[in-house]
Short mmCIF file of N, CA and C in Angstrom, two decimals:
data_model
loop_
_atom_site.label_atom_id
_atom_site.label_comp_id
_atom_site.label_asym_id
_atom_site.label_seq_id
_atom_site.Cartn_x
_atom_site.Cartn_y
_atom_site.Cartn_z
N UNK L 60 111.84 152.24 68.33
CA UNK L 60 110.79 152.88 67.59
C UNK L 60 111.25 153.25 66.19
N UNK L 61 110.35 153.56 65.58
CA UNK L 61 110.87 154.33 64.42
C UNK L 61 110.67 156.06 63.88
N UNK L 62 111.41 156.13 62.97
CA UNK L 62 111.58 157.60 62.99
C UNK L 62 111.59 158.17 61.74
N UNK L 63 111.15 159.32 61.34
CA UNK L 63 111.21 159.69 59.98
C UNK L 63 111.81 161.00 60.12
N UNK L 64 112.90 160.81 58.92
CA UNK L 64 113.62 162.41 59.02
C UNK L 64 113.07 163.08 58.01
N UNK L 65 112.76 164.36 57.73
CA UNK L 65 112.38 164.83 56.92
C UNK L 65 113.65 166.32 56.86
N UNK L 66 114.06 166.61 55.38
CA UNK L 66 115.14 167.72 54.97
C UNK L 66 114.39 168.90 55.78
N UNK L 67 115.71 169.56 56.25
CA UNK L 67 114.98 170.89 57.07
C UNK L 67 114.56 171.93 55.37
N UNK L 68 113.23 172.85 55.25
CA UNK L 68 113.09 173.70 54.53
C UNK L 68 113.16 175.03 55.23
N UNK L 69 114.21 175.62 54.50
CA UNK L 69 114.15 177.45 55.40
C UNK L 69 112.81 178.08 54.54
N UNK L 70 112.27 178.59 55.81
CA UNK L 70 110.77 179.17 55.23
C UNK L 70 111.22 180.88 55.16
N UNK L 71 110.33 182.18 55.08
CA UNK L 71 110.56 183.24 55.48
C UNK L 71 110.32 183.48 57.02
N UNK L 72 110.14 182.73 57.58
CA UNK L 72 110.28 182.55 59.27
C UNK L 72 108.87 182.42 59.78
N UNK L 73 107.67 181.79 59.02
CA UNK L 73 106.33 181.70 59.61
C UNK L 73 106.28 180.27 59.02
N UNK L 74 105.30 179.98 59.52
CA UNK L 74 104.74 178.20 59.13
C UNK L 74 103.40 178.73 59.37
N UNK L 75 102.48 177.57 58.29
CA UNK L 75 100.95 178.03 58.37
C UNK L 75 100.50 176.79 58.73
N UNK L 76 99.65 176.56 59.79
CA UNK L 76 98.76 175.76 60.55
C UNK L 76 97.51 175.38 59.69
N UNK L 77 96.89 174.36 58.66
CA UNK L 77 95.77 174.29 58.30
C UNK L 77 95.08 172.77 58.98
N UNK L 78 93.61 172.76 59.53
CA UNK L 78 92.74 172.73 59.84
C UNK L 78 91.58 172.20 58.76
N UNK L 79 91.28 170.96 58.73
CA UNK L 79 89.93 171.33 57.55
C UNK L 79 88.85 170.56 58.34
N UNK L 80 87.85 170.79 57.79
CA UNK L 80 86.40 169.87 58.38
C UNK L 80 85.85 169.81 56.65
N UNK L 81 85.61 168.21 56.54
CA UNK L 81 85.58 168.28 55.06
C UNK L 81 86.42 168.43 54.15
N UNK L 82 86.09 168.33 52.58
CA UNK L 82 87.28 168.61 51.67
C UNK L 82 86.52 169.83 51.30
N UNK L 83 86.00 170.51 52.08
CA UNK L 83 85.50 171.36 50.84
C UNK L 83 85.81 172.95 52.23
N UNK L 84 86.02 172.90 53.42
CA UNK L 84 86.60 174.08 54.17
C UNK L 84 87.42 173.24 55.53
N UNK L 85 88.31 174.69 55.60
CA UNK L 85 89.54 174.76 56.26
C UNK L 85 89.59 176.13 56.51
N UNK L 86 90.65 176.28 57.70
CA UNK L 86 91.29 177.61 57.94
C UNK L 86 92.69 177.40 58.35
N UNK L 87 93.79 178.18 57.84
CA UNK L 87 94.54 178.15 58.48
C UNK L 87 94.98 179.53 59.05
N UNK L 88 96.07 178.97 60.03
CA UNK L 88 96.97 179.80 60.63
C UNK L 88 98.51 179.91 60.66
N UNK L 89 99.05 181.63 60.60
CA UNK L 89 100.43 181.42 60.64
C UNK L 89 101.00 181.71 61.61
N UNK L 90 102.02 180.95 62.66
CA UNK L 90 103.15 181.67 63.54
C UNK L 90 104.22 181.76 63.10
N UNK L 91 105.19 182.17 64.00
CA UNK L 91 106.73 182.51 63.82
C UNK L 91 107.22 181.55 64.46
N UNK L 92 107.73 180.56 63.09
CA UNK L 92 108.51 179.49 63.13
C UNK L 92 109.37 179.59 64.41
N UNK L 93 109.40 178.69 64.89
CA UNK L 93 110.79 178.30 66.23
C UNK L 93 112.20 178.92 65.52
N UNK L 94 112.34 178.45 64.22
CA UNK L 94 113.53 178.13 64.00
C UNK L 94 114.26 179.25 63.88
N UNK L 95 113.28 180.71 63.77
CA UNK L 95 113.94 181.88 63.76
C UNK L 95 114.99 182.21 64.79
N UNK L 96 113.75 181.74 66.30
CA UNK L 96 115.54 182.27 67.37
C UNK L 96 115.16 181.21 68.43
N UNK L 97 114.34 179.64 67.82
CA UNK L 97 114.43 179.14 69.02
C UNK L 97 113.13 179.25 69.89
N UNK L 98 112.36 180.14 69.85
CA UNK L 98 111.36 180.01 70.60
C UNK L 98 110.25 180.48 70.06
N UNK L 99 109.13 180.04 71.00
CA UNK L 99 107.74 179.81 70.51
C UNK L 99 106.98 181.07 71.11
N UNK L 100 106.18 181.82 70.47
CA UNK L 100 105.79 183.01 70.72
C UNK L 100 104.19 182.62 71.49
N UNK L 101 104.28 182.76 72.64
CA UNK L 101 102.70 182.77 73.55
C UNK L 101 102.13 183.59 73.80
N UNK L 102 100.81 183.53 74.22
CA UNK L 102 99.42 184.84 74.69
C UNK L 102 100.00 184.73 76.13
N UNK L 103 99.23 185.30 76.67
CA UNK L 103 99.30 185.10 78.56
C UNK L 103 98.24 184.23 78.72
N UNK L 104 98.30 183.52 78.13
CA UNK L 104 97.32 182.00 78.54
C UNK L 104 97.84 181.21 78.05
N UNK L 105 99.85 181.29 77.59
CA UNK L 105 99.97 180.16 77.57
C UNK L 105 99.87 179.33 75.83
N UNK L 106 99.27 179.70 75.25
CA UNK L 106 98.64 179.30 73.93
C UNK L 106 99.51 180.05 73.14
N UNK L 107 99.98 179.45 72.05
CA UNK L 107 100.98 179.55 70.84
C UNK L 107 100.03 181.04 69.96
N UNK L 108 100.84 182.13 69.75
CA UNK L 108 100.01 183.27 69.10
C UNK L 108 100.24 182.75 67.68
N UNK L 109 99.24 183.16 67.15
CA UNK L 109 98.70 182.53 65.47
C UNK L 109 97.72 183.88 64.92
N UNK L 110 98.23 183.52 63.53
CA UNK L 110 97.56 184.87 62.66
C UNK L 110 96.40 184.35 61.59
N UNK L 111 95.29 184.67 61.06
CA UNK L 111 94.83 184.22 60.03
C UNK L 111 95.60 183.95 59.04
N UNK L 112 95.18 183.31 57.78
CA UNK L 112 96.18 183.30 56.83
C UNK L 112 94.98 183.20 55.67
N UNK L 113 95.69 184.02 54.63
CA UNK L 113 94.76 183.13 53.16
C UNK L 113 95.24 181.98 52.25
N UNK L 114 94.88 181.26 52.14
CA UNK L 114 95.21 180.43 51.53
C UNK L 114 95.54 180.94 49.63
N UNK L 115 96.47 179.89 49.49
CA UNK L 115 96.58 180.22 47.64
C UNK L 115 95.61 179.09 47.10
N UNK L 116 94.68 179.28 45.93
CA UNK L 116 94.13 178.26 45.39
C UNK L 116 94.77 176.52 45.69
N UNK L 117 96.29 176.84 44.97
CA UNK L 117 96.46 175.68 45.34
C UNK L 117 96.60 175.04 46.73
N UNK L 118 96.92 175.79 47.68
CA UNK L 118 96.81 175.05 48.72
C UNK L 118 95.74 174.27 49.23
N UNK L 119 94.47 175.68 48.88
CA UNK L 119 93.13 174.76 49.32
C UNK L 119 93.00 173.40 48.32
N UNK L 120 93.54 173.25 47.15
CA UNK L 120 93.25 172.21 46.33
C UNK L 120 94.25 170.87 47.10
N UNK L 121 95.38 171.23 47.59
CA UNK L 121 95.87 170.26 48.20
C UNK L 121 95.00 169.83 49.49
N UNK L 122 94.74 170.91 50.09
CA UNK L 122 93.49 170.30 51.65
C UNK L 122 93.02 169.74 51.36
N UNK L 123 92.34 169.71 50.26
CA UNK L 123 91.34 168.61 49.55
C UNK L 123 91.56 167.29 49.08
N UNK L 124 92.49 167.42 48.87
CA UNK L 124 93.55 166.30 48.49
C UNK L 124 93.62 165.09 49.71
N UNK L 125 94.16 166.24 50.48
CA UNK L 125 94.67 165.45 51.71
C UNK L 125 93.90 165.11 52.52
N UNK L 126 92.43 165.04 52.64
CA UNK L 126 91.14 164.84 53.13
C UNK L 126 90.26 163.79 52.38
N UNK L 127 90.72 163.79 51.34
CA UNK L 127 89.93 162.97 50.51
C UNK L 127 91.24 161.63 50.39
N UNK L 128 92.20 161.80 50.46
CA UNK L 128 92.99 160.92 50.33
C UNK L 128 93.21 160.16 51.41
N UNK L 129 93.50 160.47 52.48
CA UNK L 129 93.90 160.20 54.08
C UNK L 129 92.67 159.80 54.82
N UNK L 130 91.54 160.33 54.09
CA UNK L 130 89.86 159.56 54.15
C UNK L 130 89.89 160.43 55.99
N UNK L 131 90.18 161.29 56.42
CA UNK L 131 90.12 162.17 57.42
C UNK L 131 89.35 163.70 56.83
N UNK L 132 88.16 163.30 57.24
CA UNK L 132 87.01 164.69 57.14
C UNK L 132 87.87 166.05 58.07
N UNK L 133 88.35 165.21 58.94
CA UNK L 133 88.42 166.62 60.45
C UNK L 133 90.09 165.89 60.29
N UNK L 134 91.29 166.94 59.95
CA UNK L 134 92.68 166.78 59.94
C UNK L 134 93.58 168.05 60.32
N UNK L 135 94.47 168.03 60.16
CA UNK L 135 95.09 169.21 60.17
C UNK L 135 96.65 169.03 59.67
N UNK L 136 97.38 170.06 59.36
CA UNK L 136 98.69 169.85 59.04
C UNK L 136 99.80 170.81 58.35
N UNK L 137 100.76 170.91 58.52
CA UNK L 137 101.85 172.11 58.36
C UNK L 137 102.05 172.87 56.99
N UNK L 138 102.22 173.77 56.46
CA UNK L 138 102.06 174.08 54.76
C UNK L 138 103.71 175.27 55.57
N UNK L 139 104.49 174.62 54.51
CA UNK L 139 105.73 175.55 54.52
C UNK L 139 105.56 175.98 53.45
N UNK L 140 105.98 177.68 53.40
CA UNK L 140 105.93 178.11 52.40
C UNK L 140 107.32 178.54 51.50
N UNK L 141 107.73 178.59 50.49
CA UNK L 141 109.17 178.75 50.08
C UNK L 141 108.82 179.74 48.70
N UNK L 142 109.44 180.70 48.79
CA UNK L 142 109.57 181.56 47.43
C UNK L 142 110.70 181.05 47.25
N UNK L 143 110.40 180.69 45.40
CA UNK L 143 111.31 179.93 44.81
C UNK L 143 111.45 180.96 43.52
N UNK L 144 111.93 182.20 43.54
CA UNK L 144 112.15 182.81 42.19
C UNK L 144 110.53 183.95 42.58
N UNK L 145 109.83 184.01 41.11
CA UNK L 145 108.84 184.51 41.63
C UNK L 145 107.53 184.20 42.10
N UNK L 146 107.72 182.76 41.87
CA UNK L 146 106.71 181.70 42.94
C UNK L 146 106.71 181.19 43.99
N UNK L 147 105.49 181.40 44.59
CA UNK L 147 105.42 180.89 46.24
C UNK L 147 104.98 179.43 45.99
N UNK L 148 105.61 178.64 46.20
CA UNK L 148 106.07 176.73 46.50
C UNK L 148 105.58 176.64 47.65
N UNK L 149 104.28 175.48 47.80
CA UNK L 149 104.03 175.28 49.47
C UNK L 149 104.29 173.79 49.57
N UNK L 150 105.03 173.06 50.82
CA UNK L 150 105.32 172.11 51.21
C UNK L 150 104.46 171.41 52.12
N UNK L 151 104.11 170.75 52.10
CA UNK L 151 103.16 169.35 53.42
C UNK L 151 103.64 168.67 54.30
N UNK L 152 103.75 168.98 55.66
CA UNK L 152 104.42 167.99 56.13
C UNK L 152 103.47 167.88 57.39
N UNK L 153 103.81 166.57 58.14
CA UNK L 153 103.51 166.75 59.61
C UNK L 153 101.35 166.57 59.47
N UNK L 154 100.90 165.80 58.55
CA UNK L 154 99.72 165.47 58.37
C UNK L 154 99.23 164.86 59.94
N UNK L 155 98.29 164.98 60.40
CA UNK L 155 97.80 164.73 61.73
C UNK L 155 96.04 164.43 61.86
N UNK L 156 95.83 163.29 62.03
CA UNK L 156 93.86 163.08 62.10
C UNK L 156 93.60 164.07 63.41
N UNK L 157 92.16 163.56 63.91
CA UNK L 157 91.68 164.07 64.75
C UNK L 157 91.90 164.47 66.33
N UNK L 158 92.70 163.34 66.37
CA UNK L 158 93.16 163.09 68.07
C UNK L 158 94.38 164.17 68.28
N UNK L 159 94.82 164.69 66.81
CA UNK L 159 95.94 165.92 67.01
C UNK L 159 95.17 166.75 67.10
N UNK L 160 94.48 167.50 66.44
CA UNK L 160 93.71 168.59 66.47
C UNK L 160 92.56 169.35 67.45
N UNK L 161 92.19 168.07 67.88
CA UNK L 161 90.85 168.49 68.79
C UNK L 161 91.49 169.59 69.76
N UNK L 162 92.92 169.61 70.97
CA UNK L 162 93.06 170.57 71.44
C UNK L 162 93.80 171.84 71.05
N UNK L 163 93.21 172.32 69.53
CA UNK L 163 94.06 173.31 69.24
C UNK L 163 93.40 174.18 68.85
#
């Protein structure tokens, strides 16, 4: 098979989950990255706990991007976030169509 490596980015220990229908709305969500201690934080049903999040302008301008580009109305996909000085830098990775998203 093949495989793509991508550089690990140290985040502040959350990753944000975005979601769009359209280029024009989305929502995302943030958990607590694995990478903090290794494990994945669940409800008692089992289901990964997730927080609202707001988006920064630019991010929603990238959703848009990535919806209009990837020609996927209904997508979803990872936004790492990195303070770099006194700017928050968001990263893309892990882009996913529909058949990822529907059970989430």
């Amino acid at each position: 098979g093949s495989y793509i490596y991508e550089e690990f980015i140290e985040t502040q220990g959350t990753d944000v989950k975005m979601y769009t229908v359209g280029p024009d709305y989305g929502h995302a969500e943030a958990r607590k990255s694995p990478t903090v201690d290794g494990k994945v934080e669940r409800n008692p049903d089992g289901k990964e706990v997730r927080f609202p999040v707001i988006l920064t302008l630019r991010e929603k301008e990238i959703a848009r991007r990535i919806v209009l580009r990837f020609k996927q109305q209904v997508c979803g996909f990872d936004i790492l976030r990195i303070q770099e000085g006194d700017s928050l830098v968001s990263y893309v990775c892990d882009v996913n169509g529909w058949s990822f998203v529907k059970n989430s």
